[in-house]
Short mmCIF file of C-alpha atoms in Angstrom, two decimals:
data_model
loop_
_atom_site.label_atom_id
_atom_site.label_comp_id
_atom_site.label_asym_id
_atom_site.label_seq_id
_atom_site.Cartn_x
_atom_site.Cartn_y
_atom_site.Cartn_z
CA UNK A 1251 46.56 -11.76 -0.48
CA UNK A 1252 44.10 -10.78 2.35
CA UNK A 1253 41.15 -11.95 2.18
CA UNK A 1254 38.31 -9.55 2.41
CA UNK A 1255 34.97 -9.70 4.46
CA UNK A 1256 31.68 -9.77 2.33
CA UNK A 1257 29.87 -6.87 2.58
CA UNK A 1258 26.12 -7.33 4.76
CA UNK A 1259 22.76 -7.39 3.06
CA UNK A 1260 21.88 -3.59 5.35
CA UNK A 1261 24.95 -2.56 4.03
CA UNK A 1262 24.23 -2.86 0.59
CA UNK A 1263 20.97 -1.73 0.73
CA UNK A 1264 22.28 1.40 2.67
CA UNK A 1265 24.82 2.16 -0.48
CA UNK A 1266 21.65 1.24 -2.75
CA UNK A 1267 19.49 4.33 -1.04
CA UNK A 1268 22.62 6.58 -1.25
CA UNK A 1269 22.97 6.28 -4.43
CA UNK A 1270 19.26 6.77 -6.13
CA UNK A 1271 19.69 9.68 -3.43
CA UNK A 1272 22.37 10.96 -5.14
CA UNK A 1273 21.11 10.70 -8.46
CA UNK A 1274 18.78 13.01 -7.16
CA UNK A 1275 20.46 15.87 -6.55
CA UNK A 1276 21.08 16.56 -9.94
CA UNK A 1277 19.39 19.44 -11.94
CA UNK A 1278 19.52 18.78 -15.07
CA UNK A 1279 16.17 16.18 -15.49
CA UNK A 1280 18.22 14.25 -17.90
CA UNK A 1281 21.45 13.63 -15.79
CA UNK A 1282 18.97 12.98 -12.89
CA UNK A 1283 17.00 10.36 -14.58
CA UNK A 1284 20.16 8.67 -16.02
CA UNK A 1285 21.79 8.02 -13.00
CA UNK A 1286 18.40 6.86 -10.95
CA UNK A 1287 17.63 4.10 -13.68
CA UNK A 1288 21.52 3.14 -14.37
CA UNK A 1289 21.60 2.75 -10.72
CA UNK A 1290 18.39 0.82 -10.28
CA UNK A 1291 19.10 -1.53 -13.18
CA UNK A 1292 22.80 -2.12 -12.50
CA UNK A 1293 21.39 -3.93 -8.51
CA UNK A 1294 18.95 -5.12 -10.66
CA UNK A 1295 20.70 -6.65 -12.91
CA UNK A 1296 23.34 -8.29 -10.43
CA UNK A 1297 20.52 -9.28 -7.39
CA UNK A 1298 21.22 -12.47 -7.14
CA UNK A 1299 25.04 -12.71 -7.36
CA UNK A 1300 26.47 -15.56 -4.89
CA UNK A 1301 30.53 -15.06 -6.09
CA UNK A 1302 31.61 -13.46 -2.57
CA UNK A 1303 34.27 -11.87 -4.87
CA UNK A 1304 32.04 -10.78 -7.48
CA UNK A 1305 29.72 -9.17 -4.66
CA UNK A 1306 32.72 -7.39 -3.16
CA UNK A 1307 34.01 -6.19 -6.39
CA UNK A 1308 30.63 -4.47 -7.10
CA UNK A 1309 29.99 -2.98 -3.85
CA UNK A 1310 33.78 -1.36 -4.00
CA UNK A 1311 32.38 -0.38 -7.94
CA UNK A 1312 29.37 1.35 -6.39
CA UNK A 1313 30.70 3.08 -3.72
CA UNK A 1314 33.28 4.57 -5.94
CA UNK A 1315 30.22 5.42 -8.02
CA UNK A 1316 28.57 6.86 -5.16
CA UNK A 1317 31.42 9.60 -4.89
CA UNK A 1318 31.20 10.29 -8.37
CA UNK A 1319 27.35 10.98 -8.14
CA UNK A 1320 27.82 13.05 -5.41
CA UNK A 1321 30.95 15.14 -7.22
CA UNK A 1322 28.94 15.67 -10.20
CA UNK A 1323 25.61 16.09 -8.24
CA UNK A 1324 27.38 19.24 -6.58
CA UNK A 1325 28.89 20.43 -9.86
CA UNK A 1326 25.81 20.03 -12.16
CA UNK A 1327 24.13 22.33 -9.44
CA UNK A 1328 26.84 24.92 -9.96
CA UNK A 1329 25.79 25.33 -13.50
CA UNK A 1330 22.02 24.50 -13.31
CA UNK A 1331 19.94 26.00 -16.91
CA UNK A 1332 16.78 26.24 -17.47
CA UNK A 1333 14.08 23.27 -16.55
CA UNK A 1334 13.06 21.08 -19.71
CA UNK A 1335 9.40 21.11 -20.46
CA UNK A 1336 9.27 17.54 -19.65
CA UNK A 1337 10.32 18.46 -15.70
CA UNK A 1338 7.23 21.16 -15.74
CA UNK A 1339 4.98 17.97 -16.67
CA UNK A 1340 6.06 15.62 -14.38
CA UNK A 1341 5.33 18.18 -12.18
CA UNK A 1342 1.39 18.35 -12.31
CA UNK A 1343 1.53 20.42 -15.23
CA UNK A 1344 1.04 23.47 -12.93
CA UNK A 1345 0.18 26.13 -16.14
CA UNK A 1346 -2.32 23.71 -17.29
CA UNK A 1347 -3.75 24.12 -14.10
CA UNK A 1348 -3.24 27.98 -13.93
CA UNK A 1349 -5.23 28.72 -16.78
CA UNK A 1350 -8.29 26.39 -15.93
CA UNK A 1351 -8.05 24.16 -18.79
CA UNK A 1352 -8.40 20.40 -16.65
#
């Protein structure tokens, strides 16, 4: 079996930004917010891993993750509905502000 190379700390952390980048690209607020703290908690969660075979596992895990988020980015954009409430809030609130009630 051939052995594989552990992946580098800048390497990691590059996959990291790609994916809470991807997770972004969603429009639907739900899918969006999903996928930034499943992402966020899973390198959370698995920080201080020293198994070189663990580590690689999970990096190969995540980068196939990373394609997914990126497929279903681009397809939840094809067949974006209506912002939630919620979104408008997180926003600033902008018809609070419209009508002059701060």
């Amino acid at each position: 079996m051939a052995t594989q190379t552990l992946p580098s700390r800048t390497y990691i952390l590059h996959l990291y930004r790609s994916l809470l980048r991807a997770s972004q690209k969603f429009s639907s607020y739900n899918f969006k917010d999903y996928a930034y703290r499943k992402t966020k908690d899973s390198f959370r969660e698995n920080k201080n891993e020293t198994n070189s075979e663990r580590i690689i596992h999970l990096v190969q895990k995540a980068e196939q993750e990373l394609g997914l988020l990126r497929r279903q980015g681009y397809l939840n954009s094809l067949y974006a509905v209506d912002r939630l409430v919620v979104e408008d809030e997180l926003k600033g609130n902008q018809k609070t502000r419209l009508r002059g009630d701060n």
